[in-house]
Amino acid sequence: MQLIRNIKKIENIKSPITTIGNFDGVHIGHQQVLKAVKKRAQKLNLPSIVYTFEPHPLKVVAPHKGLLLLTTPEEKIKLIKASGIDYLILAKFTKEFASQHPKKFVANILVKQLRAKEIWVGHDYAFGKGRAGTIEYLRKLGKEFGFKVNVTPAYKRRGAIVSSSKIRKYLIEGKVKEAAVFLGRPYTLSGKIVRGRNIGKHLGFPTANIAVHNELIPKDGIYAVHVLLGTKTYKGAANIGFAPTFHTKKRAVEVHIIGFKKNIYGRKIKIEFIERLRGEKVFKSVSELAVQIRKDVEQIKRIFK
């Protein structure tokens, strides 16, 4: 897959099959669109293109909403690449870009620069200033400029429409198993291991404190996780929160890697959320907390059996 950040550098791409969207999370609904675009492009012996934005449009037009993204830019690129798409265009989204009329976007980008043969969009797609560019308007422009518009139907799982906003809601509520169903994989956090509060070490359960790259951190609590470190995967117990027993004020993400004792400060780490055990609790004593952690670890071992 070729990554393009400057659309003006596109040369000699013949009548691509193109899909447009934000693709935050690259969930199973997105994956169906990517699969359809790739299949169509192969059938016609044409290149496939994903046209998406950086940053996410809501970060520019409605920063007050505080949108938390499911994937980092690097993760999104990696996931789209895995789908087998030929070209990924990361268009810079600005207020000026957001203010343009839908027809101008179609004429200048989709027709003049991309020379798209077909445009594939999701069932709820809208574009241009104030999202005035509806699917029906896009179809009208397709007839005017000579490209075909394909709309993928809403993708459902367990009776609910799969969407990035629904996945965000699940994660904020700590429902990581439900989020994984919609994502098609466990939700992950990644980052660098830094020195933390050393609380776990004093309790007999040393933890790796993670400086997280992701925006959306699941609800506070204890989780069963897979820990990806280098080329190896371990079982772990992750804690998200403020360690209320110790009255700390800074939210942290820490993970105890079961049966692991090496010094890994400075290493890159990724954790996959498998199941939420419980919320954070205030314990009367440190020894009472240690007993609970031991119970949590034993429960996690059973989950992974």
Tab-separated table of C-alpha atoms in Angstrom:
chain	number	residue	atom	x	y	z
A	1	MET	CA	0.000	0.000	0.000
A	2	GLN	CA	1.249	3.453	-0.889
A	3	LEU	CA	0.646	6.214	1.667
A	4	ILE	CA	-0.015	9.653	0.175
A	5	ARG	CA	-0.245	12.818	2.269
A	6	ASN	CA	-0.161	15.277	-0.626
A	7	ILE	CA	-2.849	14.499	-3.187
A	8	LYS	CA	-1.046	16.638	-5.766
A	9	LYS	CA	1.645	13.956	-5.897
A	10	ILE	CA	-0.783	11.415	-7.326
A	11	GLU	CA	0.307	10.473	-10.818
A	12	ASN	CA	-0.931	8.007	-13.392
A	13	ILE	CA	-3.546	6.307	-11.211
A	14	LYS	CA	-6.086	4.933	-13.661
A	15	SER	CA	-9.786	5.360	-12.761
A	16	PRO	CA	-9.540	4.199	-9.136
A	17	ILE	CA	-12.280	2.584	-7.081
A	18	THR	CA	-12.407	5.012	-4.159
A	19	THR	CA	-13.949	5.023	-0.716
A	20	ILE	CA	-14.183	8.097	1.502
A	21	GLY	CA	-14.609	8.235	5.268
A	22	ASN	CA	-13.018	8.742	8.657
A	23	PHE	CA	-12.474	5.041	9.417
A	24	ASP	CA	-11.787	5.646	13.102
A	25	GLY	CA	-11.267	2.246	14.689
A	26	VAL	CA	-11.391	0.458	11.313
A	27	HIS	CA	-14.200	-1.657	12.812
A	28	ILE	CA	-16.027	-4.584	11.180
A	29	GLY	CA	-18.367	-2.204	9.354
A	30	HIS	CA	-15.396	-0.358	7.844
A	31	GLN	CA	-13.778	-3.693	7.026
A	32	GLN	CA	-16.812	-4.697	4.950
A	33	VAL	CA	-16.479	-1.491	2.925
A	34	LEU	CA	-12.745	-2.015	2.395
A	35	LYS	CA	-13.335	-5.621	1.378
A	36	ALA	CA	-15.998	-4.592	-1.151
A	37	VAL	CA	-13.788	-1.848	-2.625
A	38	LYS	CA	-10.815	-4.189	-2.966
A	39	LYS	CA	-12.963	-6.907	-4.569
A	40	ARG	CA	-14.505	-4.433	-7.022
A	41	ALA	CA	-11.107	-2.987	-7.957
A	42	GLN	CA	-9.679	-6.448	-8.585
A	43	LYS	CA	-12.671	-7.401	-10.741
A	44	LEU	CA	-12.174	-4.324	-12.941
A	45	ASN	CA	-8.366	-4.535	-12.759
A	46	LEU	CA	-8.234	-1.023	-11.306
A	47	PRO	CA	-6.462	0.436	-8.245
A	48	SER	CA	-8.270	0.857	-4.919
A	49	ILE	CA	-8.055	4.044	-2.854
A	50	VAL	CA	-9.059	4.988	0.678
A	51	TYR	CA	-9.460	8.747	1.070
A	52	THR	CA	-9.503	9.801	4.711
A	53	PHE	CA	-8.627	12.802	6.819
A	54	GLU	CA	-6.011	13.959	9.300
A	55	PRO	CA	-6.968	15.163	11.835
A	56	HIS	CA	-10.497	13.824	12.248
A	57	PRO	CA	-12.945	16.494	10.929
A	58	LEU	CA	-14.695	16.869	14.308
A	59	LYS	CA	-11.362	17.895	15.852
A	60	VAL	CA	-11.463	20.916	13.551
A	61	VAL	CA	-15.135	21.859	13.207
A	62	ALA	CA	-16.300	20.926	16.718
A	63	PRO	CA	-13.308	20.733	19.089
A	64	HIS	CA	-15.626	21.484	22.033
A	65	LYS	CA	-17.133	18.019	21.678
A	66	GLY	CA	-13.863	16.501	22.887
A	67	LEU	CA	-13.916	13.563	20.478
A	68	LEU	CA	-11.732	10.667	21.652
A	69	LEU	CA	-10.394	8.583	18.789
A	70	LEU	CA	-10.282	4.784	18.835
A	71	THR	CA	-7.070	4.495	16.848
A	72	THR	CA	-3.876	6.501	16.599
A	73	PRO	CA	-2.924	7.623	13.063
A	74	GLU	CA	-0.281	4.880	12.985
A	75	GLU	CA	-2.786	2.200	13.993
A	76	LYS	CA	-5.299	3.341	11.384
A	77	ILE	CA	-2.677	3.210	8.642
A	78	LYS	CA	-1.595	-0.278	9.695
A	79	LEU	CA	-5.165	-1.616	9.796
A	80	ILE	CA	-6.090	-0.174	6.390
A	81	LYS	CA	-2.875	-1.555	4.906
A	82	ALA	CA	-3.804	-5.007	6.235
A	83	SER	CA	-7.035	-4.858	4.208
A	84	GLY	CA	-5.087	-4.967	0.948
A	85	ILE	CA	-5.983	-1.478	-0.306
A	86	ASP	CA	-3.545	-0.089	-2.911
A	87	TYR	CA	-3.434	3.598	-1.903
A	88	LEU	CA	-4.230	5.451	1.309
A	89	ILE	CA	-4.646	9.211	1.028
A	90	LEU	CA	-4.397	11.118	4.310
A	91	ALA	CA	-5.839	14.506	3.422
A	92	LYS	CA	-5.080	17.403	5.755
A	93	PHE	CA	-8.385	18.624	7.176
A	94	THR	CA	-8.588	22.360	7.883
A	95	LYS	CA	-11.335	24.918	8.519
A	96	GLU	CA	-10.856	26.123	4.952
A	97	PHE	CA	-11.319	22.577	3.664
A	98	ALA	CA	-14.437	22.179	5.822
A	99	SER	CA	-15.999	25.365	4.448
A	100	GLN	CA	-15.958	24.361	0.787
A	101	HIS	CA	-19.162	23.540	-1.050
A	102	PRO	CA	-19.771	19.802	-1.626
A	103	LYS	CA	-19.687	20.252	-5.409
A	104	LYS	CA	-16.294	21.949	-5.217
A	105	PHE	CA	-14.897	19.019	-3.218
A	106	VAL	CA	-16.230	16.537	-5.761
A	107	ALA	CA	-15.051	18.523	-8.793
A	108	ASN	CA	-11.575	19.363	-7.485
A	109	ILE	CA	-10.703	16.227	-5.523
A	110	LEU	CA	-12.722	13.237	-6.724
A	111	VAL	CA	-12.915	14.191	-10.399
A	112	LYS	CA	-9.940	16.407	-11.262
A	113	GLN	CA	-7.273	14.928	-9.000
A	114	LEU	CA	-8.399	11.352	-8.301
A	115	ARG	CA	-10.239	10.767	-11.591
A	116	ALA	CA	-12.377	8.263	-9.667
A	117	LYS	CA	-14.435	5.735	-11.611
A	118	GLU	CA	-16.533	4.714	-8.605
A	119	ILE	CA	-17.103	6.220	-5.155
A	120	TRP	CA	-18.029	3.917	-2.276
A	121	VAL	CA	-19.482	5.416	0.905
A	122	GLY	CA	-21.230	4.243	4.055
A	123	HIS	CA	-24.996	4.465	4.551
A	124	ASP	CA	-24.714	7.598	6.733
A	125	TYR	CA	-22.134	9.480	4.674
A	126	ALA	CA	-22.332	13.268	4.305
A	127	PHE	CA	-19.702	15.752	3.167
A	128	GLY	CA	-18.925	19.397	2.514
A	129	LYS	CA	-19.849	22.526	4.458
A	130	GLY	CA	-22.379	21.728	7.168
A	131	ARG	CA	-22.513	18.141	5.861
A	132	ALA	CA	-24.752	19.471	3.105
A	133	GLY	CA	-23.468	16.874	0.664
A	134	THR	CA	-25.964	14.047	1.081
A	135	ILE	CA	-25.743	10.674	-0.630
A	136	GLU	CA	-28.498	11.718	-3.047
A	137	TYR	CA	-26.544	14.855	-3.923
A	138	LEU	CA	-23.413	12.759	-4.454
A	139	ARG	CA	-25.366	10.491	-6.831
A	140	LYS	CA	-26.537	13.593	-8.729
A	141	LEU	CA	-22.937	14.812	-9.045
A	142	GLY	CA	-21.902	11.331	-10.141
A	143	LYS	CA	-24.285	11.555	-13.093
A	144	GLU	CA	-22.978	15.037	-13.905
A	145	PHE	CA	-19.276	14.166	-13.733
A	146	GLY	CA	-19.407	10.545	-14.864
A	147	PHE	CA	-18.665	8.409	-11.820
A	148	LYS	CA	-20.761	5.737	-10.149
A	149	VAL	CA	-21.800	5.917	-6.468
A	150	ASN	CA	-22.117	2.752	-4.381
A	151	VAL	CA	-23.580	2.928	-0.875
A	152	THR	CA	-22.809	0.103	1.534
A	153	PRO	CA	-25.739	-0.773	3.819
A	154	ALA	CA	-25.536	-0.436	7.601
A	155	TYR	CA	-23.605	-3.383	9.005
A	156	LYS	CA	-25.228	-4.982	12.032
A	157	ARG	CA	-23.939	-7.254	14.732
A	158	ARG	CA	-26.167	-8.645	17.488
A	159	GLY	CA	-29.043	-6.564	16.181
A	160	ALA	CA	-27.219	-3.219	16.467
A	161	ILE	CA	-25.628	-1.041	13.783
A	162	VAL	CA	-21.843	-1.102	14.093
A	163	SER	CA	-20.392	2.396	14.505
A	164	SER	CA	-17.335	4.110	15.948
A	165	SER	CA	-19.535	6.130	18.322
A	166	LYS	CA	-21.110	2.942	19.699
A	167	ILE	CA	-17.670	1.442	20.289
A	168	ARG	CA	-16.562	4.599	22.114
A	169	LYS	CA	-19.629	4.329	24.346
A	170	TYR	CA	-18.864	0.694	25.147
A	171	LEU	CA	-15.272	1.520	26.123
A	172	ILE	CA	-16.252	4.495	28.268
A	173	GLU	CA	-18.628	2.115	30.077
A	174	GLY	CA	-15.890	-0.523	30.447
A	175	LYS	CA	-17.659	-2.967	28.122
A	176	VAL	CA	-14.498	-4.160	26.385
A	177	LYS	CA	-15.957	-7.511	25.297
A	178	GLU	CA	-18.791	-5.757	23.473
A	179	ALA	CA	-16.336	-3.288	21.916
A	180	ALA	CA	-14.209	-6.187	20.662
A	181	VAL	CA	-17.220	-7.688	18.874
A	182	PHE	CA	-17.758	-4.448	16.926
A	183	LEU	CA	-14.046	-3.881	16.298
A	184	GLY	CA	-13.426	-7.449	15.193
A	185	ARG	CA	-10.480	-7.583	17.599
A	186	PRO	CA	-9.696	-6.560	21.194
A	187	TYR	CA	-9.349	-2.844	21.875
A	188	THR	CA	-5.715	-1.916	22.463
A	189	LEU	CA	-3.664	0.738	24.207
A	190	SER	CA	-0.028	1.258	23.337
A	191	GLY	CA	2.765	3.371	24.717
A	192	LYS	CA	6.097	3.493	26.438
A	193	ILE	CA	6.881	2.036	29.856
A	194	VAL	CA	7.861	4.778	32.300
A	195	ARG	CA	8.592	4.946	36.002
A	196	GLY	CA	5.414	5.058	38.036
A	197	ARG	CA	4.245	5.025	41.639
A	198	ASN	CA	5.828	1.645	42.533
A	199	ILE	CA	2.673	0.739	44.453
A	200	GLY	CA	2.388	-2.686	42.841
A	201	LYS	CA	6.004	-3.548	43.557
A	202	HIS	CA	5.548	-2.931	47.290
A	203	LEU	CA	2.445	-5.144	47.243
A	204	GLY	CA	4.285	-8.025	45.595
A	205	PHE	CA	2.752	-7.400	42.168
A	206	PRO	CA	5.138	-5.168	40.174
A	207	THR	CA	3.471	-3.204	37.389
A	208	ALA	CA	4.589	-1.501	34.202
A	209	ASN	CA	3.344	2.091	34.102
A	210	ILE	CA	2.377	3.033	30.539
A	211	ALA	CA	2.601	6.504	28.998
A	212	VAL	CA	-0.320	5.878	26.653
A	213	HIS	CA	-0.430	7.172	23.060
A	214	ASN	CA	-4.158	6.563	22.607
A	215	GLU	CA	-6.854	9.147	23.301
A	216	LEU	CA	-9.636	6.867	24.533
A	217	ILE	CA	-8.801	4.992	27.717
A	218	PRO	CA	-11.500	2.559	28.927
A	219	LYS	CA	-13.418	3.049	32.165
A	220	ASP	CA	-11.409	2.836	35.390
A	221	GLY	CA	-11.070	-0.652	36.790
A	222	ILE	CA	-9.243	-3.961	36.657
A	223	TYR	CA	-8.980	-5.825	33.351
A	224	ALA	CA	-7.717	-9.142	32.029
A	225	VAL	CA	-5.362	-8.242	29.184
A	226	HIS	CA	-2.912	-9.677	26.714
A	227	VAL	CA	0.437	-7.900	26.896
A	228	LEU	CA	2.433	-7.560	23.680
A	229	LEU	CA	6.099	-6.902	24.352
A	230	GLY	CA	8.479	-7.250	21.445
A	231	THR	CA	7.550	-10.458	19.623
A	232	LYS	CA	6.041	-12.142	22.682
A	233	THR	CA	2.555	-12.121	24.207
A	234	TYR	CA	1.913	-12.474	27.945
A	235	LYS	CA	-1.112	-12.607	30.211
A	236	GLY	CA	-1.635	-9.587	32.420
A	237	ALA	CA	-3.770	-7.680	34.906
A	238	ALA	CA	-4.262	-4.032	33.956
A	239	ASN	CA	-5.362	-1.311	36.331
A	240	ILE	CA	-6.775	1.968	35.070
A	241	GLY	CA	-7.473	4.721	37.559
A	242	PHE	CA	-6.277	6.732	40.512
A	243	ALA	CA	-5.357	4.065	43.108
A	244	PRO	CA	-7.938	5.468	45.575
A	245	THR	CA	-6.519	3.523	48.528
A	246	PHE	CA	-3.380	5.682	48.217
A	247	HIS	CA	-5.253	8.941	47.429
A	248	THR	CA	-3.316	9.602	44.221
A	249	LYS	CA	-4.621	12.362	41.953
A	250	LYS	CA	-3.201	11.324	38.587
A	251	ARG	CA	-4.966	8.763	36.411
A	252	ALA	CA	-2.639	5.976	35.364
A	253	VAL	CA	-2.589	2.857	33.207
A	254	GLU	CA	-0.552	0.066	34.774
A	255	VAL	CA	-0.196	-3.614	33.960
A	256	HIS	CA	1.086	-6.536	36.012
A	257	ILE	CA	2.573	-9.092	33.623
A	258	ILE	CA	1.893	-12.488	35.160
A	259	GLY	CA	5.065	-14.499	35.784
A	260	PHE	CA	7.331	-11.763	34.359
A	261	LYS	CA	10.198	-10.196	36.316
A	262	LYS	CA	12.478	-8.417	33.820
A	263	ASN	CA	13.289	-4.696	33.849
A	264	ILE	CA	11.465	-3.203	30.859
A	265	TYR	CA	11.605	0.555	31.496
A	266	GLY	CA	11.678	2.470	28.222
A	267	ARG	CA	10.277	-0.404	26.156
A	268	LYS	CA	7.275	-0.093	23.844
A	269	ILE	CA	4.245	-2.057	25.001
A	270	LYS	CA	0.726	-2.823	23.826
A	271	ILE	CA	-2.155	-4.245	25.843
A	272	GLU	CA	-5.297	-5.902	24.478
A	273	PHE	CA	-8.406	-5.656	26.650
A	274	ILE	CA	-10.123	-9.026	27.062
A	275	GLU	CA	-12.468	-8.639	30.035
A	276	ARG	CA	-13.270	-6.185	32.833
A	277	LEU	CA	-13.230	-7.752	36.304
A	278	ARG	CA	-14.326	-4.908	38.556
A	279	GLY	CA	-14.126	-1.206	39.260
A	280	GLU	CA	-11.572	0.489	41.498
A	281	LYS	CA	-12.206	0.227	45.231
A	282	VAL	CA	-10.985	1.962	48.364
A	283	PHE	CA	-9.512	-0.606	50.763
A	284	LYS	CA	-9.147	-0.126	54.506
A	285	SER	CA	-5.542	-1.296	54.485
A	286	VAL	CA	-2.679	-2.098	52.126
A	287	SER	CA	-2.815	-5.767	53.159
A	288	GLU	CA	-6.510	-5.918	52.232
A	289	LEU	CA	-5.653	-4.473	48.812
A	290	ALA	CA	-2.890	-7.062	48.347
A	291	VAL	CA	-5.358	-9.879	49.066
A	292	GLN	CA	-7.766	-8.503	46.452
A	293	ILE	CA	-5.014	-8.171	43.841
A	294	ARG	CA	-4.068	-11.794	44.434
A	295	LYS	CA	-7.711	-12.765	43.855
A	296	ASP	CA	-7.807	-10.654	40.678
A	297	VAL	CA	-4.693	-12.343	39.287
A	298	GLU	CA	-6.086	-15.808	40.031
A	299	GLN	CA	-9.356	-14.883	38.319
A	300	ILE	CA	-7.450	-13.661	35.262
A	301	LYS	CA	-5.502	-16.919	35.100
A	302	ARG	CA	-8.825	-18.772	35.017
A	303	ILE	CA	-10.131	-16.493	32.253
A	304	PHE	CA	-7.153	-17.370	30.075
A	305	LYS	CA	-7.333	-21.138	30.698
